[in-house]
PDB file of C-alpha atoms in Angstrom:
ATOM      1  CA  ILE A   7     -20.506  -0.400 -21.142  1.00  0.00           C
ATOM      2  CA  CYS A   8     -23.683  -1.006 -19.133  1.00  0.00           C
ATOM      3  CA  CYS A   9     -25.246   1.143 -16.424  1.00  0.00           C
ATOM      4  CA  TRP A  10     -27.763  -0.470 -14.063  1.00  0.00           C
ATOM      5  CA  ASN A  11     -30.249   0.550 -11.403  1.00  0.00           C
ATOM      6  CA  ILE A  12     -29.014  -1.580  -8.502  1.00  0.00           C
ATOM      7  CA  VAL A  13     -32.390  -1.423  -6.704  1.00  0.00           C
ATOM      8  CA  THR A  14     -34.550  -2.729  -9.549  1.00  0.00           C
ATOM      9  CA  GLY A  15     -31.916  -4.440 -11.688  1.00  0.00           C
ATOM     10  CA  ASP A  16     -33.094  -2.484 -14.737  1.00  0.00           C
ATOM     11  CA  SER A  17     -30.622  -1.433 -17.426  1.00  0.00           C
ATOM     12  CA  LEU A  18     -30.412   2.369 -17.646  1.00  0.00           C
ATOM     13  CA  TRP A  19     -28.184   2.519 -20.734  1.00  0.00           C
ATOM     14  CA  ALA A  20     -25.701   0.436 -22.680  1.00  0.00           C
ATOM     15  CA  VAL A  21     -23.173   1.561 -25.315  1.00  0.00           C
ATOM     16  CA  GLN A  22     -20.372   0.060 -27.337  1.00  0.00           C
ATOM     17  CA  GLY A  23     -17.167   1.424 -25.866  1.00  0.00           C
ATOM     18  CA  GLY A  24     -15.041   0.390 -28.818  1.00  0.00           C
ATOM     19  CA  GLY A  25     -11.924  -1.701 -28.893  1.00  0.00           C
ATOM     20  CA  GLN A  26     -11.294  -5.410 -28.519  1.00  0.00           C
ATOM     21  CA  GLY A  27     -12.737  -5.718 -25.010  1.00  0.00           C
ATOM     22  CA  LEU A  28     -13.584  -3.837 -21.862  1.00  0.00           C
ATOM     23  CA  ALA A  29     -10.310  -3.694 -19.928  1.00  0.00           C
ATOM     24  CA  ASP A  30     -11.417  -1.345 -17.148  1.00  0.00           C
ATOM     25  CA  ILE A  31     -13.922   1.319 -16.132  1.00  0.00           C
ATOM     26  CA  ASP A  32     -13.970   3.920 -13.354  1.00  0.00           C
ATOM     27  CA  VAL A  33     -16.540   6.429 -12.120  1.00  0.00           C
ATOM     28  CA  SER A  34     -15.538  10.021 -11.359  1.00  0.00           C
ATOM     29  CA  PRO A  35     -15.746  11.127  -7.685  1.00  0.00           C
ATOM     30  CA  ASP A  36     -18.787  13.320  -8.427  1.00  0.00           C
ATOM     31  CA  GLY A  37     -20.550  10.410 -10.179  1.00  0.00           C
ATOM     32  CA  LYS A  38     -21.012  12.341 -13.430  1.00  0.00           C
ATOM     33  CA  GLN A  39     -18.521  10.584 -15.713  1.00  0.00           C
ATOM     34  CA  VAL A  40     -17.400   7.067 -16.541  1.00  0.00           C
ATOM     35  CA  ALA A  41     -13.879   6.365 -17.850  1.00  0.00           C
ATOM     36  CA  TYR A  42     -13.291   3.397 -20.129  1.00  0.00           C
ATOM     37  CA  SER A  43     -10.068   1.793 -21.387  1.00  0.00           C
ATOM     38  CA  SER A  44      -9.336  -0.853 -23.992  1.00  0.00           C
ATOM     39  CA  TRP A  45      -7.260  -1.439 -27.142  1.00  0.00           C
ATOM     40  CA  MET A  46      -7.695  -1.907 -30.873  1.00  0.00           C
ATOM     41  CA  ARG A  47      -5.856  -3.925 -33.495  1.00  0.00           C
ATOM     42  CA  SER A  48      -4.918  -2.248 -36.746  1.00  0.00           C
ATOM     43  CA  ASP A  49      -2.683  -2.947 -39.704  1.00  0.00           C
ATOM     44  CA  SER A  50       0.183  -1.345 -37.821  1.00  0.00           C
ATOM     45  CA  GLY A  51      -0.384  -3.329 -34.624  1.00  0.00           C
ATOM     46  CA  VAL A  52      -2.108  -2.645 -31.301  1.00  0.00           C
ATOM     47  CA  VAL A  53      -3.110   0.794 -30.017  1.00  0.00           C
ATOM     48  CA  GLY A  54      -4.507   1.677 -26.594  1.00  0.00           C
ATOM     49  CA  ILE A  55      -7.747   3.643 -26.364  1.00  0.00           C
ATOM     50  CA  VAL A  56      -9.349   5.566 -23.503  1.00  0.00           C
ATOM     51  CA  SER A  57     -12.624   7.506 -23.342  1.00  0.00           C
ATOM     52  CA  ARG A  58     -14.975   9.359 -20.981  1.00  0.00           C
ATOM     53  CA  TRP A  59     -18.778   9.072 -20.979  1.00  0.00           C
ATOM     54  CA  ASP A  60     -21.696  10.913 -19.378  1.00  0.00           C
ATOM     55  CA  ALA A  61     -22.784   8.694 -16.474  1.00  0.00           C
ATOM     56  CA  ALA A  62     -26.420   9.792 -16.692  1.00  0.00           C
ATOM     57  CA  THR A  63     -26.990   9.393 -20.437  1.00  0.00           C
ATOM     58  CA  GLY A  64     -24.174   7.211 -21.787  1.00  0.00           C
ATOM     59  CA  GLN A  65     -23.119   9.935 -24.255  1.00  0.00           C
ATOM     60  CA  LYS A  66     -19.441   9.917 -25.236  1.00  0.00           C
ATOM     61  CA  LEU A  67     -17.656  13.072 -24.010  1.00  0.00           C
ATOM     62  CA  TRP A  68     -14.051  12.476 -25.101  1.00  0.00           C
ATOM     63  CA  SER A  69     -11.797   9.781 -26.482  1.00  0.00           C
ATOM     64  CA  THR A  70      -8.205   9.365 -27.602  1.00  0.00           C
ATOM     65  CA  GLU A  71      -5.600   6.806 -28.529  1.00  0.00           C
ATOM     66  CA  PHE A  72      -2.472   6.331 -26.465  1.00  0.00           C
ATOM     67  CA  GLY A  73       0.503   4.064 -26.902  1.00  0.00           C
ATOM     68  CA  PRO A  74       1.174   0.903 -28.869  1.00  0.00           C
ATOM     69  CA  LYS A  75      -0.116  -1.442 -26.157  1.00  0.00           C
ATOM     70  CA  PRO A  76      -3.415  -2.184 -24.375  1.00  0.00           C
ATOM     71  CA  ILE A  77      -4.593   0.260 -21.697  1.00  0.00           C
ATOM     72  CA  VAL A  78      -5.654  -2.095 -18.941  1.00  0.00           C
ATOM     73  CA  VAL A  79      -6.537   0.219 -16.034  1.00  0.00           C
ATOM     74  CA  CYS A  80      -8.029   3.725 -15.709  1.00  0.00           C
ATOM     75  CA  ARG A  81      -8.506   5.806 -12.555  1.00  0.00           C
ATOM     76  CA  PHE A  82      -9.908   9.269 -11.868  1.00  0.00           C
ATOM     77  CA  SER A  83      -7.959  11.229  -9.249  1.00  0.00           C
ATOM     78  CA  PRO A  84      -9.820  11.614  -5.926  1.00  0.00           C
ATOM     79  CA  ASP A  85     -10.197  15.368  -6.524  1.00  0.00           C
ATOM     80  CA  GLY A  86     -11.710  14.702  -9.953  1.00  0.00           C
ATOM     81  CA  THR A  87      -9.249  16.894 -11.884  1.00  0.00           C
ATOM     82  CA  ARG A  88      -7.207  14.179 -13.604  1.00  0.00           C
ATOM     83  CA  LEU A  89      -7.528  10.814 -15.293  1.00  0.00           C
ATOM     84  CA  ALA A  90      -4.659   8.305 -15.232  1.00  0.00           C
ATOM     85  CA  VAL A  91      -4.260   5.068 -17.166  1.00  0.00           C
ATOM     86  CA  GLY A  92      -1.783   2.195 -16.967  1.00  0.00           C
ATOM     87  CA  THR A  93      -0.602   0.359 -20.066  1.00  0.00           C
ATOM     88  CA  TRP A  94       1.268  -2.745 -21.065  1.00  0.00           C
ATOM     89  CA  GLY A  95       3.665  -0.344 -22.754  1.00  0.00           C
ATOM     90  CA  TRP A  96       5.454   0.187 -19.404  1.00  0.00           C
ATOM     91  CA  ARG A  97       3.911   3.576 -18.677  1.00  0.00           C
ATOM     92  CA  VAL A  98       1.268   5.586 -16.842  1.00  0.00           C
ATOM     93  CA  ALA A  99      -0.384   8.479 -18.689  1.00  0.00           C
ATOM     94  CA  VAL A 100      -2.069  11.313 -16.756  1.00  0.00           C
ATOM     95  CA  TRP A 101      -4.495  13.772 -18.407  1.00  0.00           C
ATOM     96  CA  THR A 102      -5.612  17.018 -16.772  1.00  0.00           C
ATOM     97  CA  LEU A 103      -9.327  17.035 -17.570  1.00  0.00           C
ATOM     98  CA  GLU A 104      -9.736  20.792 -18.069  1.00  0.00           C
ATOM     99  CA  SER A 105      -6.710  21.016 -20.359  1.00  0.00           C
ATOM    100  CA  SER A 106      -6.088  20.154 -23.993  1.00  0.00           C
ATOM    101  CA  ALA A 107      -2.427  19.424 -23.293  1.00  0.00           C
ATOM    102  CA  PRO A 108      -1.017  15.948 -23.990  1.00  0.00           C
ATOM    103  CA  PRO A 109      -0.769  13.613 -21.013  1.00  0.00           C
ATOM    104  CA  MET A 110       2.121  13.437 -18.592  1.00  0.00           C
ATOM    105  CA  GLU A 111       3.947  10.135 -19.059  1.00  0.00           C
ATOM    106  CA  LEU A 112       5.483   8.150 -16.184  1.00  0.00           C
ATOM    107  CA  ASP A 113       7.486   5.181 -17.393  1.00  0.00           C
ATOM    108  CA  PHE A 114       9.711   2.184 -16.670  1.00  0.00           C
ATOM    109  CA  ASP A 115      11.881   2.706 -19.744  1.00  0.00           C
ATOM    110  CA  ASP A 116      15.072   2.504 -17.676  1.00  0.00           C
ATOM    111  CA  VAL A 117      14.235  -1.052 -16.517  1.00  0.00           C
ATOM    112  CA  ALA A 118      15.498  -4.077 -18.461  1.00  0.00           C
ATOM    113  CA  ALA A 119      12.851  -6.475 -17.095  1.00  0.00           C
ATOM    114  CA  TYR A 120       9.371  -6.665 -18.647  1.00  0.00           C
ATOM    115  CA  SER A 121       7.437  -3.844 -16.936  1.00  0.00           C
ATOM    116  CA  ALA A 122       3.840  -3.969 -18.146  1.00  0.00           C
ATOM    117  CA  ILE A 123       1.493  -2.155 -15.736  1.00  0.00           C
ATOM    118  CA  ASP A 124      -1.571  -4.029 -14.451  1.00  0.00           C
ATOM    119  CA  ASP A 125      -2.929  -1.589 -11.837  1.00  0.00           C
ATOM    120  CA  ILE A 126      -2.548   1.952 -10.540  1.00  0.00           C
ATOM    121  CA  ALA A 127      -3.832   3.806  -7.454  1.00  0.00           C
ATOM    122  CA  TRP A 128      -3.964   7.451  -6.385  1.00  0.00           C
ATOM    123  CA  SER A 129      -3.058   8.812  -2.976  1.00  0.00           C
ATOM    124  CA  PRO A 130      -6.107  10.461  -1.311  1.00  0.00           C
ATOM    125  CA  ASP A 131      -4.648  13.958  -1.838  1.00  0.00           C
ATOM    126  CA  SER A 132      -4.351  13.290  -5.614  1.00  0.00           C
ATOM    127  CA  LYS A 133      -0.632  14.144  -5.533  1.00  0.00           C
ATOM    128  CA  ARG A 134       0.891  10.687  -6.026  1.00  0.00           C
ATOM    129  CA  ILE A 135       0.340   7.586  -8.141  1.00  0.00           C
ATOM    130  CA  ILE A 136       1.498   4.064  -7.295  1.00  0.00           C
ATOM    131  CA  SER A 137       1.774   1.524 -10.100  1.00  0.00           C
ATOM    132  CA  ALA A 138       1.723  -2.275 -10.091  1.00  0.00           C
ATOM    133  CA  THR A 139       4.177  -3.749 -12.564  1.00  0.00           C
ATOM    134  CA  LYS A 140       5.172  -7.142 -13.864  1.00  0.00           C
ATOM    135  CA  ASN A 141       8.830  -6.436 -13.017  1.00  0.00           C
ATOM    136  CA  GLY A 142       7.876  -6.877  -9.334  1.00  0.00           C
ATOM    137  CA  THR A 143       8.917  -3.412  -8.107  1.00  0.00           C
ATOM    138  CA  PRO A 144       6.086  -0.846  -7.934  1.00  0.00           C
ATOM    139  CA  ARG A 145       6.942   2.797  -8.333  1.00  0.00           C
ATOM    140  CA  VAL A 146       5.469   5.901  -6.716  1.00  0.00           C
ATOM    141  CA  TRP A 147       5.457   9.158  -8.692  1.00  0.00           C
ATOM    142  CA  ASP A 148       4.742  12.763  -7.793  1.00  0.00           C
ATOM    143  CA  VAL A 149       2.089  13.864 -10.280  1.00  0.00           C
ATOM    144  CA  GLU A 150       2.854  17.592 -10.141  1.00  0.00           C
ATOM    145  CA  SER A 151       6.522  17.225 -11.067  1.00  0.00           C
ATOM    146  CA  GLY A 152       6.441  13.866 -12.834  1.00  0.00           C
ATOM    147  CA  LYS A 153       9.382  12.734 -10.712  1.00  0.00           C
ATOM    148  CA  ARG A 154       9.726   9.291  -9.184  1.00  0.00           C
ATOM    149  CA  VAL A 155       9.451   9.463  -5.398  1.00  0.00           C
ATOM    150  CA  PHE A 156      10.641   5.903  -4.630  1.00  0.00           C
ATOM    151  CA  GLU A 157      10.348   2.239  -5.537  1.00  0.00           C
ATOM    152  CA  LEU A 158       8.741  -0.399  -3.337  1.00  0.00           C
ATOM    153  CA  ARG A 159      11.213  -3.281  -3.125  1.00  0.00           C
ATOM    154  CA  GLY A 160      10.139  -6.549  -1.533  1.00  0.00           C
ATOM    155  CA  HIS A 161       8.066  -8.662  -3.919  1.00  0.00           C
ATOM    156  CA  SER A 162       9.764 -11.631  -5.557  1.00  0.00           C
ATOM    157  CA  ARG A 163       7.394 -11.895  -8.545  1.00  0.00           C
ATOM    158  CA  PRO A 164       5.119  -9.637 -10.656  1.00  0.00           C
ATOM    159  CA  VAL A 165       2.841  -7.215  -8.783  1.00  0.00           C
ATOM    160  CA  THR A 166      -0.745  -7.199 -10.038  1.00  0.00           C
ATOM    161  CA  SER A 167      -2.652  -4.896  -7.668  1.00  0.00           C
ATOM    162  CA  VAL A 168      -1.959  -1.794  -5.559  1.00  0.00           C
ATOM    163  CA  GLY A 169      -3.889   0.496  -3.233  1.00  0.00           C
ATOM    164  CA  CYS A 170      -3.604   3.305  -0.703  1.00  0.00           C
ATOM    165  CA  SER A 171      -5.080   3.678   2.770  1.00  0.00           C
ATOM    166  CA  PRO A 172      -7.865   6.270   3.191  1.00  0.00           C
ATOM    167  CA  ASP A 173      -5.607   8.496   5.303  1.00  0.00           C
ATOM    168  CA  GLY A 174      -2.731   8.292   2.802  1.00  0.00           C
ATOM    169  CA  SER A 175      -0.258   6.860   5.304  1.00  0.00           C
ATOM    170  CA  ARG A 176       0.159   3.422   3.722  1.00  0.00           C
ATOM    171  CA  PHE A 177       0.464   1.775   0.346  1.00  0.00           C
ATOM    172  CA  TYR A 178      -0.584  -1.810  -0.298  1.00  0.00           C
ATOM    173  CA  SER A 179       0.653  -4.171  -2.997  1.00  0.00           C
ATOM    174  CA  ALA A 180      -0.032  -7.792  -3.942  1.00  0.00           C
ATOM    175  CA  GLY A 181       0.976 -10.134  -6.708  1.00  0.00           C
ATOM    176  CA  ASP A 182       2.132 -13.486  -7.975  1.00  0.00           C
ATOM    177  CA  ASP A 183       4.212 -14.305  -4.873  1.00  0.00           C
ATOM    178  CA  GLY A 184       0.964 -14.585  -2.863  1.00  0.00           C
ATOM    179  CA  ALA A 185       1.968 -11.894  -0.345  1.00  0.00           C
ATOM    180  CA  ILE A 186       0.258  -8.623   0.549  1.00  0.00           C
ATOM    181  CA  LEU A 187       2.871  -6.023   1.481  1.00  0.00           C
ATOM    182  CA  ILE A 188       2.118  -2.879   3.499  1.00  0.00           C
ATOM    183  CA  TRP A 189       4.379   0.154   2.996  1.00  0.00           C
ATOM    184  CA  ASP A 190       4.971   3.464   4.751  1.00  0.00           C
ATOM    185  CA  ALA A 191       3.739   6.018   2.206  1.00  0.00           C
ATOM    186  CA  ALA A 192       6.082   8.706   3.546  1.00  0.00           C
ATOM    187  CA  THR A 193       9.309   6.710   3.266  1.00  0.00           C
ATOM    188  CA  GLY A 194       8.595   3.773   0.953  1.00  0.00           C
ATOM    189  CA  LEU A 195       9.826   1.353   3.630  1.00  0.00           C
ATOM    190  CA  ARG A 196       7.975  -1.909   4.155  1.00  0.00           C
ATOM    191  CA  ILE A 197       6.005  -2.067   7.392  1.00  0.00           C
ATOM    192  CA  THR A 198       4.816  -5.674   7.254  1.00  0.00           C
ATOM    193  CA  ALA A 199       3.741  -8.545   5.015  1.00  0.00           C
ATOM    194  CA  LEU A 200       0.539 -10.600   5.183  1.00  0.00           C
ATOM    195  CA  TYR A 201       0.784 -14.271   4.233  1.00  0.00           C
ATOM    196  CA  GLY A 202      -1.933 -16.883   3.777  1.00  0.00           C
ATOM    197  CA  HIS A 203      -2.783 -17.118   0.097  1.00  0.00           C
ATOM    198  CA  THR A 204      -1.244 -20.180  -1.531  1.00  0.00           C
ATOM    199  CA  ASN A 205      -1.228 -18.801  -5.078  1.00  0.00           C
ATOM    200  CA  GLU A 206      -1.177 -15.509  -6.995  1.00  0.00           C
ATOM    201  CA  VAL A 207      -3.148 -12.546  -5.618  1.00  0.00           C
ATOM    202  CA  ARG A 208      -4.974 -10.967  -8.547  1.00  0.00           C
ATOM    203  CA  SER A 209      -6.712  -7.993  -6.927  1.00  0.00           C
ATOM    204  CA  LEU A 210      -7.097  -6.086  -3.681  1.00  0.00           C
ATOM    205  CA  ALA A 211      -9.494  -3.450  -2.374  1.00  0.00           C
ATOM    206  CA  ILE A 212      -9.345  -1.258   0.745  1.00  0.00           C
ATOM    207  CA  ARG A 213     -12.433  -0.472   2.802  1.00  0.00           C
ATOM    208  CA  PRO A 214     -12.532   3.306   3.466  1.00  0.00           C
ATOM    209  CA  SER A 215     -14.058   3.036   6.938  1.00  0.00           C
ATOM    210  CA  ASP A 216     -11.293   1.038   8.618  1.00  0.00           C
ATOM    211  CA  SER A 217      -8.595   0.160   6.034  1.00  0.00           C
ATOM    212  CA  ARG A 218      -9.511  -3.530   5.959  1.00  0.00           C
ATOM    213  CA  ILE A 219      -8.068  -5.211   2.891  1.00  0.00           C
ATOM    214  CA  ALA A 220      -9.992  -7.615   0.669  1.00  0.00           C
ATOM    215  CA  THR A 221      -7.950  -9.832  -1.657  1.00  0.00           C
ATOM    216  CA  TYR A 222      -8.791 -12.337  -4.361  1.00  0.00           C
ATOM    217  CA  SER A 223      -6.370 -15.137  -5.284  1.00  0.00           C
ATOM    218  CA  THR A 224      -6.179 -17.900  -7.858  1.00  0.00           C
ATOM    219  CA  ASP A 225      -6.061 -20.275  -4.882  1.00  0.00           C
ATOM    220  CA  GLY A 226      -9.865 -19.932  -4.998  1.00  0.00           C
ATOM    221  CA  THR A 227     -10.259 -17.805  -1.866  1.00  0.00           C
ATOM    222  CA  LEU A 228     -11.402 -14.288  -1.126  1.00  0.00           C
ATOM    223  CA  ARG A 229      -9.872 -13.036   2.126  1.00  0.00           C
ATOM    224  CA  VAL A 230     -10.325 -10.001   4.345  1.00  0.00           C
ATOM    225  CA  TRP A 231      -7.372  -8.737   6.393  1.00  0.00           C
ATOM    226  CA  GLY A 232      -6.966  -6.186   9.166  1.00  0.00           C
ATOM    227  CA  GLY A 233      -5.359  -3.237   7.417  1.00  0.00           C
ATOM    228  CA  GLU A 234      -3.781  -1.902  10.600  1.00  0.00           C
ATOM    229  CA  TYR A 235      -1.614  -4.961  11.200  1.00  0.00           C
ATOM    230  CA  GLY A 236       2.054  -4.267  11.683  1.00  0.00           C
ATOM    231  CA  SER A 237       2.391  -1.135  13.820  1.00  0.00           C
ATOM    232  CA  GLN A 238       5.998  -0.111  13.328  1.00  0.00           C
ATOM    233  CA  PHE A 239       8.009   0.505  16.486  1.00  0.00           C
ATOM    234  CA  SER A 240      10.278   2.889  14.683  1.00  0.00           C
ATOM    235  CA  HIS A 241      11.744   5.338  17.218  1.00  0.00           C
ATOM    236  CA  ALA A 242      15.441   5.033  16.338  1.00  0.00           C
ATOM    237  CA  ALA A 243      16.706   6.140  19.764  1.00  0.00           C
ATOM    238  CA  ALA A 244      14.878   3.271  21.491  1.00  0.00           C
ATOM    239  CA  ARG A 245      15.824   0.250  19.346  1.00  0.00           C
ATOM    240  CA  ASN A 246      18.557  -2.351  19.552  1.00  0.00           C
ATOM    241  CA  GLN A 247      19.394  -4.504  16.543  1.00  0.00           C
ATOM    242  CA  TYR A 248      19.811  -7.494  18.876  1.00  0.00           C
ATOM    243  CA  ASN A 249      16.564  -7.993  20.728  1.00  0.00           C
ATOM    244  CA  TYR A 250      16.059 -11.100  22.852  1.00  0.00           C
ATOM    245  CA  ALA A 251      13.576  -9.545  25.282  1.00  0.00           C
ATOM    246  CA  LEU A 252      10.038  -8.821  24.089  1.00  0.00           C
ATOM    247  CA  PRO A 253       7.510  -9.132  26.926  1.00  0.00           C
ATOM    248  CA  MET A 254       3.934  -7.841  26.844  1.00  0.00           C
ATOM    249  CA  ASN A 255       1.980  -6.798  29.928  1.00  0.00           C
ATOM    250  CA  ALA A 256      -1.110  -8.671  31.084  1.00  0.00           C
ATOM    251  CA  ASP A 257      -3.737  -6.581  29.272  1.00  0.00           C
ATOM    252  CA  GLY A 258      -1.704  -6.319  26.068  1.00  0.00           C
ATOM    253  CA  SER A 259      -1.422  -2.527  26.170  1.00  0.00           C
ATOM    254  CA  MET A 260       2.366  -2.323  26.608  1.00  0.00           C
ATOM    255  CA  LEU A 261       5.295  -4.042  24.945  1.00  0.00           C
ATOM    256  CA  ALA A 262       8.927  -3.849  26.082  1.00  0.00           C
ATOM    257  CA  SER A 263      12.091  -4.375  24.057  1.00  0.00           C
ATOM    258  CA  ALA A 264      15.830  -4.046  24.513  1.00  0.00           C
ATOM    259  CA  GLY A 265      17.010  -0.554  23.733  1.00  0.00           C
ATOM    260  CA  PRO A 266      20.515   0.655  22.886  1.00  0.00           C
ATOM    261  CA  GLU A 267      23.380   0.698  25.415  1.00  0.00           C
ATOM    262  CA  GLY A 268      21.726  -1.414  28.087  1.00  0.00           C
ATOM    263  CA  THR A 269      18.420   0.469  28.143  1.00  0.00           C
ATOM    264  CA  ILE A 270      14.908  -0.909  27.902  1.00  0.00           C
ATOM    265  CA  SER A 271      12.109   0.633  25.858  1.00  0.00           C
ATOM    266  CA  VAL A 272       8.409   0.504  26.700  1.00  0.00           C
ATOM    267  CA  TRP A 273       5.987   0.921  23.800  1.00  0.00           C
ATOM    268  CA  ASP A 274       2.265   1.429  23.344  1.00  0.00           C
ATOM    269  CA  ALA A 275       1.351  -1.945  21.819  1.00  0.00           C
ATOM    270  CA  ASN A 276      -1.658  -0.500  19.980  1.00  0.00           C
ATOM    271  CA  ASP A 277      -0.085   2.280  17.930  1.00  0.00           C
ATOM    272  CA  GLY A 278       3.657   1.578  18.221  1.00  0.00           C
ATOM    273  CA  SER A 279       4.508   4.877  19.932  1.00  0.00           C
ATOM    274  CA  LEU A 280       7.357   5.033  22.454  1.00  0.00           C
ATOM    275  CA  LYS A 281       6.138   5.512  26.025  1.00  0.00           C
ATOM    276  CA  ARG A 282       9.592   5.671  27.686  1.00  0.00           C
ATOM    277  CA  ASN A 283      13.176   4.468  27.468  1.00  0.00           C
ATOM    278  CA  PHE A 284      15.439   4.177  30.525  1.00  0.00           C
ATOM    279  CA  PRO A 285      18.628   2.440  31.755  1.00  0.00           C
ATOM    280  CA  ALA A 286      18.248  -1.236  32.606  1.00  0.00           C
ATOM    281  CA  LEU A 287      21.555  -3.132  32.911  1.00  0.00           C
ATOM    282  CA  ASP A 288      25.108  -2.855  31.646  1.00  0.00           C
ATOM    283  CA  GLY A 289      25.223  -4.637  28.307  1.00  0.00           C
ATOM    284  CA  LEU A 290      22.662  -6.425  26.174  1.00  0.00           C
ATOM    285  CA  LEU A 291      19.456  -7.682  27.820  1.00  0.00           C
ATOM    286  CA  ASN A 292      18.716 -11.407  27.573  1.00  0.00           C
ATOM    287  CA  ASP A 293      15.151 -11.327  28.840  1.00  0.00           C
ATOM    288  CA  ALA A 294      12.544  -9.179  30.564  1.00  0.00           C
ATOM    289  CA  ALA A 295       9.137  -9.645  32.164  1.00  0.00           C
ATOM    290  CA  PHE A 296       6.276  -7.437  33.349  1.00  0.00           C
ATOM    291  CA  SER A 297       4.899  -7.854  36.840  1.00  0.00           C
ATOM    292  CA  PRO A 298       1.240  -9.010  36.874  1.00  0.00           C
ATOM    293  CA  ASP A 299       0.035  -5.508  37.805  1.00  0.00           C
ATOM    294  CA  GLY A 300       2.087  -3.930  35.002  1.00  0.00           C
ATOM    295  CA  LYS A 301       3.982  -1.583  37.334  1.00  0.00           C
ATOM    296  CA  PHE A 302       7.408  -3.215  37.216  1.00  0.00           C
ATOM    297  CA  LEU A 303       9.804  -4.807  34.761  1.00  0.00           C
ATOM    298  CA  GLY A 304      12.267  -7.517  35.659  1.00  0.00           C
ATOM    299  CA  VAL A 305      15.400  -7.577  33.449  1.00  0.00           C
ATOM    300  CA  VAL A 306      18.385  -9.951  33.207  1.00  0.00           C
ATOM    301  CA  ASN A 307      21.518 -10.470  31.119  1.00  0.00           C
ATOM    302  CA  TRP A 308      24.753 -12.512  31.371  1.00  0.00           C
ATOM    303  CA  ASP A 309      25.536 -10.919  34.737  1.00  0.00           C
ATOM    304  CA  SER A 310      24.292 -12.265  38.098  1.00  0.00           C
ATOM    305  CA  THR A 311      21.798  -9.465  38.778  1.00  0.00           C
ATOM    306  CA  VAL A 312      18.037  -9.619  38.355  1.00  0.00           C
ATOM    307  CA  ARG A 313      16.969  -5.980  38.317  1.00  0.00           C
ATOM    308  CA  ILE A 314      13.418  -4.833  39.063  1.00  0.00           C
ATOM    309  CA  LEU A 315      12.565  -1.466  37.502  1.00  0.00           C
ATOM    310  CA  ASP A 316       9.679   0.878  38.232  1.00  0.00           C
ATOM    311  CA  ILE A 317       8.072   1.437  34.809  1.00  0.00           C
ATOM    312  CA  GLU A 318       6.643   4.844  35.635  1.00  0.00           C
ATOM    313  CA  SER A 319       9.854   6.414  36.932  1.00  0.00           C
ATOM    314  CA  GLY A 320      12.558   4.124  35.571  1.00  0.00           C
ATOM    315  CA  ALA A 321      14.025   3.871  39.079  1.00  0.00           C
ATOM    316  CA  ILE A 322      15.575   0.662  40.393  1.00  0.00           C
ATOM    317  CA  ALA A 323      13.107  -0.943  42.811  1.00  0.00           C
ATOM    318  CA  HIS A 324      15.239  -4.007  43.668  1.00  0.00           C
ATOM    319  CA  ASP A 325      18.491  -5.710  42.691  1.00  0.00           C
ATOM    320  CA  LEU A 326      18.362  -9.466  43.265  1.00  0.00           C
ATOM    321  CA  GLN A 327      21.695 -11.331  43.242  1.00  0.00           C
TER     322      GLN A 327
END
């Protein structure tokens, strides 16, 4: 383990962490400790090892063995009270730093498919952990209770990297299918998917200032994505499962869609919030269009009426036969 002065490039300290190789390191939120994970081979097989070190001096503060498989990722909780590791033994172990108690174990033992863990991430409030797994279905656990909150279903191949948005509202996952999936952290439902990599995505990172996502892939590219893509227009009372009308006004601030029972819904195109929903025509809408000044909507269906609606009031301005 090496610590460097990034201004001068000088080495401040270097120590042998132990084990067969440096699998992962993490720095505590207060900058005072470094966590290290690896594994050792013995006569009985492989054992995972994890340790903590003084970030200023390189002195070892604590170490332990855990599990019969390599520990490949270690992460301090954002509040600095816990340390979690992910192992190829299908489990996450969570230590409370001020306690001598054994770690809480979160596992995939009920899954038949190979479920080695390659990455973990904390929610910003330190209450949840999301795990990347080779079975392709990440899990989210509540750390206080140890209970599984939900699974994130959508990847078709192993998931290698996970993350959480700075505000805690979204989870991110990426893996061997080349896709980056964005999830609602409250419900576990997928919001959107980002495509562009032509091979496996090995790692992702989220920029705290604006949730932009950086990804590295074995296709030889490093890409940066807008983390706010995919606003979800999720107001259930304003959606229709059959939607053939999706106009946007001239300045891109409003989006309209067919609502239930012959209504039309007008949305804020920036954040996905519902602005209004009002009656349009009897039956399903086939198409709609904003007027150039954004004050009216024209709507049509299989009938012979072209209806012009006032967006502000929802009143019928004209019926054209």
